[in-house]
Amino acid sequence: MKTILHVILILMISDIASYAQKVRNLDEMNEKKRNEYLIKKTKKVVMRFGPGYYRDKKTPVIKRVIIGQNDSISAAWMLREHKGRVFYAVYLRHDPEFEYMHRGYAACVFFWADTGVAFSVSFGNGFGFVNIDKPRMYNDKTRVMPYKWQPPSDQLPYFPIVE
């Protein structure tokens, strides 16, 4: 009986330790490791929530944003609940000669800098999912953003990213 309790205790501790290792402060990582981590996790998030929007032909654009200080993309709830908190936005660029994306990018994933956890994903069609860091809200594996190709346009994108 004691052996079973010891095994259960060891398994519980290893689960807690493995979770703790998943939480990463992105600002404490060197730039190369941070960018590798962000690009790898961005691919995972986009392939889960909108695989039709995944692009890997161009290098992603990564921006560090402080909520309420140097950003114009934070929603009102972010300003209210997280003013001063830092996040990273990873933009997957598309080819505007091939397709039109309303947002000026194929997909963008947002990560909290203090935990390294993705909390939101936005797609080029102007829609996305928030609170993806809350598994109880996104357990439904069928919740996927459909992709529909749109021909190139002379129209400017709503939210162009800086090249």
PDB file of C-alpha atoms in Angstrom:
ATOM      1  CA  MET A   1       0.000   0.000   0.000  1.00  0.00           C
ATOM      2  CA  LYS A   2       2.826   2.399   0.846  1.00  0.00           C
ATOM      3  CA  THR A   3       4.486   1.590  -2.462  1.00  0.00           C
ATOM      4  CA  ILE A   4       1.321   2.512  -4.358  1.00  0.00           C
ATOM      5  CA  LEU A   5       1.069   5.798  -2.460  1.00  0.00           C
ATOM      6  CA  HIS A   6       4.727   6.554  -3.207  1.00  0.00           C
ATOM      7  CA  VAL A   7       4.213   5.874  -6.905  1.00  0.00           C
ATOM      8  CA  ILE A   8       1.134   8.120  -6.998  1.00  0.00           C
ATOM      9  CA  LEU A   9       2.990  10.865  -5.139  1.00  0.00           C
ATOM     10  CA  ILE A  10       5.959  10.650  -7.535  1.00  0.00           C
ATOM     11  CA  LEU A  11       3.626  10.823 -10.546  1.00  0.00           C
ATOM     12  CA  MET A  12       1.854  13.865  -9.120  1.00  0.00           C
ATOM     13  CA  ILE A  13       5.140  15.646  -8.427  1.00  0.00           C
ATOM     14  CA  SER A  14       6.468  14.864 -11.916  1.00  0.00           C
ATOM     15  CA  ASP A  15       3.247  16.231 -13.459  1.00  0.00           C
ATOM     16  CA  ILE A  16       3.602  19.443 -11.461  1.00  0.00           C
ATOM     17  CA  ALA A  17       7.282  19.705 -12.400  1.00  0.00           C
ATOM     18  CA  SER A  18       6.552  19.147 -16.091  1.00  0.00           C
ATOM     19  CA  TYR A  19       3.866  21.856 -15.993  1.00  0.00           C
ATOM     20  CA  ALA A  20       6.279  24.248 -14.288  1.00  0.00           C
ATOM     21  CA  GLN A  21       8.794  23.648 -17.075  1.00  0.00           C
ATOM     22  CA  LYS A  22       6.184  24.625 -19.676  1.00  0.00           C
ATOM     23  CA  VAL A  23       5.812  28.098 -18.155  1.00  0.00           C
ATOM     24  CA  ARG A  24       8.550  30.302 -19.606  1.00  0.00           C
ATOM     25  CA  ASN A  25       9.369  33.929 -19.084  1.00  0.00           C
ATOM     26  CA  LEU A  26      10.071  34.993 -22.653  1.00  0.00           C
ATOM     27  CA  ASP A  27      11.865  38.177 -21.595  1.00  0.00           C
ATOM     28  CA  GLU A  28      14.450  36.103 -19.725  1.00  0.00           C
ATOM     29  CA  MET A  29      15.322  34.025 -22.804  1.00  0.00           C
ATOM     30  CA  ASN A  30      17.954  35.103 -25.299  1.00  0.00           C
ATOM     31  CA  GLU A  31      16.500  36.411 -28.553  1.00  0.00           C
ATOM     32  CA  LYS A  32      17.390  33.379 -30.678  1.00  0.00           C
ATOM     33  CA  LYS A  33      15.844  30.841 -28.259  1.00  0.00           C
ATOM     34  CA  ARG A  34      12.791  33.050 -27.736  1.00  0.00           C
ATOM     35  CA  ASN A  35      12.191  33.420 -31.479  1.00  0.00           C
ATOM     36  CA  GLU A  36      12.603  29.660 -32.038  1.00  0.00           C
ATOM     37  CA  TYR A  37      10.139  28.966 -29.208  1.00  0.00           C
ATOM     38  CA  LEU A  38       7.609  31.533 -30.483  1.00  0.00           C
ATOM     39  CA  ILE A  39       7.756  30.302 -34.085  1.00  0.00           C
ATOM     40  CA  LYS A  40       7.405  26.651 -33.034  1.00  0.00           C
ATOM     41  CA  LYS A  41       4.435  27.400 -30.757  1.00  0.00           C
ATOM     42  CA  THR A  42       2.844  29.688 -33.350  1.00  0.00           C
ATOM     43  CA  LYS A  43       2.826  26.857 -35.872  1.00  0.00           C
ATOM     44  CA  LYS A  44       1.195  24.564 -33.305  1.00  0.00           C
ATOM     45  CA  VAL A  45      -1.535  27.102 -32.461  1.00  0.00           C
ATOM     46  CA  VAL A  46      -2.312  27.989 -36.093  1.00  0.00           C
ATOM     47  CA  MET A  47      -2.373  24.322 -37.152  1.00  0.00           C
ATOM     48  CA  ARG A  48      -4.838  23.644 -34.310  1.00  0.00           C
ATOM     49  CA  PHE A  49      -7.209  26.597 -34.818  1.00  0.00           C
ATOM     50  CA  GLY A  50      -6.852  27.534 -38.514  1.00  0.00           C
ATOM     51  CA  PRO A  51      -4.550  25.263 -40.519  1.00  0.00           C
ATOM     52  CA  GLY A  52      -5.584  26.907 -43.789  1.00  0.00           C
ATOM     53  CA  TYR A  53      -3.911  30.106 -42.584  1.00  0.00           C
ATOM     54  CA  TYR A  54      -0.498  28.599 -41.855  1.00  0.00           C
ATOM     55  CA  ARG A  55       2.269  30.125 -44.002  1.00  0.00           C
ATOM     56  CA  ASP A  56       5.975  29.347 -43.758  1.00  0.00           C
ATOM     57  CA  LYS A  57       7.409  30.853 -46.953  1.00  0.00           C
ATOM     58  CA  LYS A  58       8.375  34.157 -45.303  1.00  0.00           C
ATOM     59  CA  THR A  59      10.060  34.742 -41.954  1.00  0.00           C
ATOM     60  CA  PRO A  60       7.467  35.622 -39.284  1.00  0.00           C
ATOM     61  CA  VAL A  61       7.467  39.115 -37.786  1.00  0.00           C
ATOM     62  CA  ILE A  62       7.767  39.129 -33.989  1.00  0.00           C
ATOM     63  CA  LYS A  63       6.817  42.220 -31.984  1.00  0.00           C
ATOM     64  CA  ARG A  64       7.119  42.863 -28.237  1.00  0.00           C
ATOM     65  CA  VAL A  65       4.226  44.961 -26.931  1.00  0.00           C
ATOM     66  CA  ILE A  66       3.596  46.595 -23.555  1.00  0.00           C
ATOM     67  CA  ILE A  67      -0.134  46.959 -23.026  1.00  0.00           C
ATOM     68  CA  GLY A  68      -1.185  50.583 -22.778  1.00  0.00           C
ATOM     69  CA  GLN A  69       2.273  51.972 -23.590  1.00  0.00           C
ATOM     70  CA  ASN A  70       3.464  51.161 -27.094  1.00  0.00           C
ATOM     71  CA  ASP A  71       0.549  49.443 -28.702  1.00  0.00           C
ATOM     72  CA  SER A  72      -2.494  50.196 -30.728  1.00  0.00           C
ATOM     73  CA  ILE A  73      -3.762  46.629 -30.988  1.00  0.00           C
ATOM     74  CA  SER A  74      -4.800  45.897 -27.408  1.00  0.00           C
ATOM     75  CA  ALA A  75      -8.506  45.460 -26.840  1.00  0.00           C
ATOM     76  CA  ALA A  76     -10.327  47.335 -24.096  1.00  0.00           C
ATOM     77  CA  TRP A  77     -10.397  44.219 -21.867  1.00  0.00           C
ATOM     78  CA  MET A  78      -6.603  44.005 -22.108  1.00  0.00           C
ATOM     79  CA  LEU A  79      -6.170  47.642 -21.119  1.00  0.00           C
ATOM     80  CA  ARG A  80      -8.562  47.142 -18.228  1.00  0.00           C
ATOM     81  CA  GLU A  81      -7.173  43.838 -16.921  1.00  0.00           C
ATOM     82  CA  HIS A  82      -3.533  43.762 -18.031  1.00  0.00           C
ATOM     83  CA  LYS A  83      -2.236  47.346 -18.361  1.00  0.00           C
ATOM     84  CA  GLY A  84       1.558  47.284 -18.279  1.00  0.00           C
ATOM     85  CA  ARG A  85       1.794  43.549 -18.974  1.00  0.00           C
ATOM     86  CA  VAL A  86       3.986  42.486 -21.890  1.00  0.00           C
ATOM     87  CA  PHE A  87       3.075  40.171 -24.732  1.00  0.00           C
ATOM     88  CA  TYR A  88       4.663  39.024 -27.975  1.00  0.00           C
ATOM     89  CA  ALA A  89       2.788  38.984 -31.282  1.00  0.00           C
ATOM     90  CA  VAL A  90       4.000  36.593 -33.976  1.00  0.00           C
ATOM     91  CA  TYR A  91       2.715  37.460 -37.461  1.00  0.00           C
ATOM     92  CA  LEU A  92       2.735  34.873 -40.238  1.00  0.00           C
ATOM     93  CA  ARG A  93       3.092  36.844 -43.450  1.00  0.00           C
ATOM     94  CA  HIS A  94       1.296  36.001 -46.658  1.00  0.00           C
ATOM     95  CA  ASP A  95       1.996  36.772 -50.309  1.00  0.00           C
ATOM     96  CA  PRO A  96      -0.227  39.729 -51.295  1.00  0.00           C
ATOM     97  CA  GLU A  97       0.467  38.951 -54.964  1.00  0.00           C
ATOM     98  CA  PHE A  98      -1.254  35.567 -54.492  1.00  0.00           C
ATOM     99  CA  GLU A  99      -4.056  36.266 -51.998  1.00  0.00           C
ATOM    100  CA  TYR A 100      -5.812  39.083 -50.195  1.00  0.00           C
ATOM    101  CA  MET A 101      -5.904  39.071 -46.396  1.00  0.00           C
ATOM    102  CA  HIS A 102      -8.043  41.729 -44.755  1.00  0.00           C
ATOM    103  CA  ARG A 103      -5.688  42.003 -41.770  1.00  0.00           C
ATOM    104  CA  GLY A 104      -2.468  42.228 -43.785  1.00  0.00           C
ATOM    105  CA  TYR A 105      -1.169  38.905 -42.460  1.00  0.00           C
ATOM    106  CA  ALA A 106      -2.168  35.241 -42.659  1.00  0.00           C
ATOM    107  CA  ALA A 107      -2.279  34.619 -38.905  1.00  0.00           C
ATOM    108  CA  CYS A 108      -1.050  36.196 -35.687  1.00  0.00           C
ATOM    109  CA  VAL A 109      -0.579  34.464 -32.340  1.00  0.00           C
ATOM    110  CA  PHE A 110      -0.251  36.411 -29.086  1.00  0.00           C
ATOM    111  CA  PHE A 111       1.863  35.102 -26.170  1.00  0.00           C
ATOM    112  CA  TRP A 112       2.151  36.450 -22.627  1.00  0.00           C
ATOM    113  CA  ALA A 113       5.807  37.368 -22.029  1.00  0.00           C
ATOM    114  CA  ASP A 114       5.787  36.296 -18.370  1.00  0.00           C
ATOM    115  CA  THR A 115       4.430  32.776 -19.007  1.00  0.00           C
ATOM    116  CA  GLY A 116       5.144  32.018 -22.666  1.00  0.00           C
ATOM    117  CA  VAL A 117       1.534  30.867 -23.079  1.00  0.00           C
ATOM    118  CA  ALA A 118      -0.479  31.720 -26.192  1.00  0.00           C
ATOM    119  CA  PHE A 119      -3.680  33.538 -25.238  1.00  0.00           C
ATOM    120  CA  SER A 120      -5.144  34.606 -28.581  1.00  0.00           C
ATOM    121  CA  VAL A 121      -4.973  33.887 -32.300  1.00  0.00           C
ATOM    122  CA  SER A 122      -6.134  36.155 -35.103  1.00  0.00           C
ATOM    123  CA  PHE A 123      -6.497  35.263 -38.769  1.00  0.00           C
ATOM    124  CA  GLY A 124      -6.165  37.247 -41.977  1.00  0.00           C
ATOM    125  CA  ASN A 125      -9.923  37.189 -42.513  1.00  0.00           C
ATOM    126  CA  GLY A 126     -10.375  39.485 -39.488  1.00  0.00           C
ATOM    127  CA  PHE A 127     -11.630  36.817 -37.101  1.00  0.00           C
ATOM    128  CA  GLY A 128      -9.916  34.782 -34.405  1.00  0.00           C
ATOM    129  CA  PHE A 129     -10.157  33.197 -30.983  1.00  0.00           C
ATOM    130  CA  VAL A 130      -9.367  34.765 -27.595  1.00  0.00           C
ATOM    131  CA  ASN A 131      -8.722  33.018 -24.295  1.00  0.00           C
ATOM    132  CA  ILE A 132      -7.177  29.992 -26.007  1.00  0.00           C
ATOM    133  CA  ASP A 133      -5.106  29.594 -22.838  1.00  0.00           C
ATOM    134  CA  LYS A 134      -8.282  28.515 -21.046  1.00  0.00           C
ATOM    135  CA  PRO A 135      -8.721  24.856 -22.093  1.00  0.00           C
ATOM    136  CA  ARG A 136     -12.273  24.611 -20.787  1.00  0.00           C
ATOM    137  CA  MET A 137     -13.319  27.083 -23.482  1.00  0.00           C
ATOM    138  CA  TYR A 138     -11.580  25.384 -26.398  1.00  0.00           C
ATOM    139  CA  ASN A 139     -11.800  21.651 -25.753  1.00  0.00           C
ATOM    140  CA  ASP A 140     -13.906  21.258 -28.881  1.00  0.00           C
ATOM    141  CA  LYS A 141     -11.409  20.046 -31.517  1.00  0.00           C
ATOM    142  CA  THR A 142     -13.903  20.859 -34.273  1.00  0.00           C
ATOM    143  CA  ARG A 143     -13.599  24.596 -33.543  1.00  0.00           C
ATOM    144  CA  VAL A 144     -11.429  25.593 -36.501  1.00  0.00           C
ATOM    145  CA  MET A 145     -11.396  28.801 -38.541  1.00  0.00           C
ATOM    146  CA  PRO A 146     -12.226  27.906 -42.174  1.00  0.00           C
ATOM    147  CA  TYR A 147      -9.968  29.347 -44.867  1.00  0.00           C
ATOM    148  CA  LYS A 148     -11.343  30.795 -48.080  1.00  0.00           C
ATOM    149  CA  TRP A 149      -8.976  32.069 -50.743  1.00  0.00           C
ATOM    150  CA  GLN A 150      -9.548  35.621 -51.928  1.00  0.00           C
ATOM    151  CA  PRO A 151      -7.857  36.976 -55.061  1.00  0.00           C
ATOM    152  CA  PRO A 152      -5.265  39.754 -54.701  1.00  0.00           C
ATOM    153  CA  SER A 153      -6.765  43.180 -54.320  1.00  0.00           C
ATOM    154  CA  ASP A 154      -5.773  46.810 -54.821  1.00  0.00           C
ATOM    155  CA  GLN A 155      -7.558  47.402 -51.543  1.00  0.00           C
ATOM    156  CA  LEU A 156      -5.279  48.159 -48.583  1.00  0.00           C
ATOM    157  CA  PRO A 157      -5.379  45.695 -45.694  1.00  0.00           C
ATOM    158  CA  TYR A 158      -7.124  46.799 -42.523  1.00  0.00           C
ATOM    159  CA  PHE A 159      -4.099  46.173 -40.298  1.00  0.00           C
ATOM    160  CA  PRO A 160      -0.878  46.011 -42.341  1.00  0.00           C
ATOM    161  CA  ILE A 161       2.229  44.741 -40.579  1.00  0.00           C
ATOM    162  CA  VAL A 162       5.557  46.416 -41.055  1.00  0.00           C
ATOM    163  CA  GLU A 163       7.893  44.430 -43.304  1.00  0.00           C
TER     164      GLU A 163
END
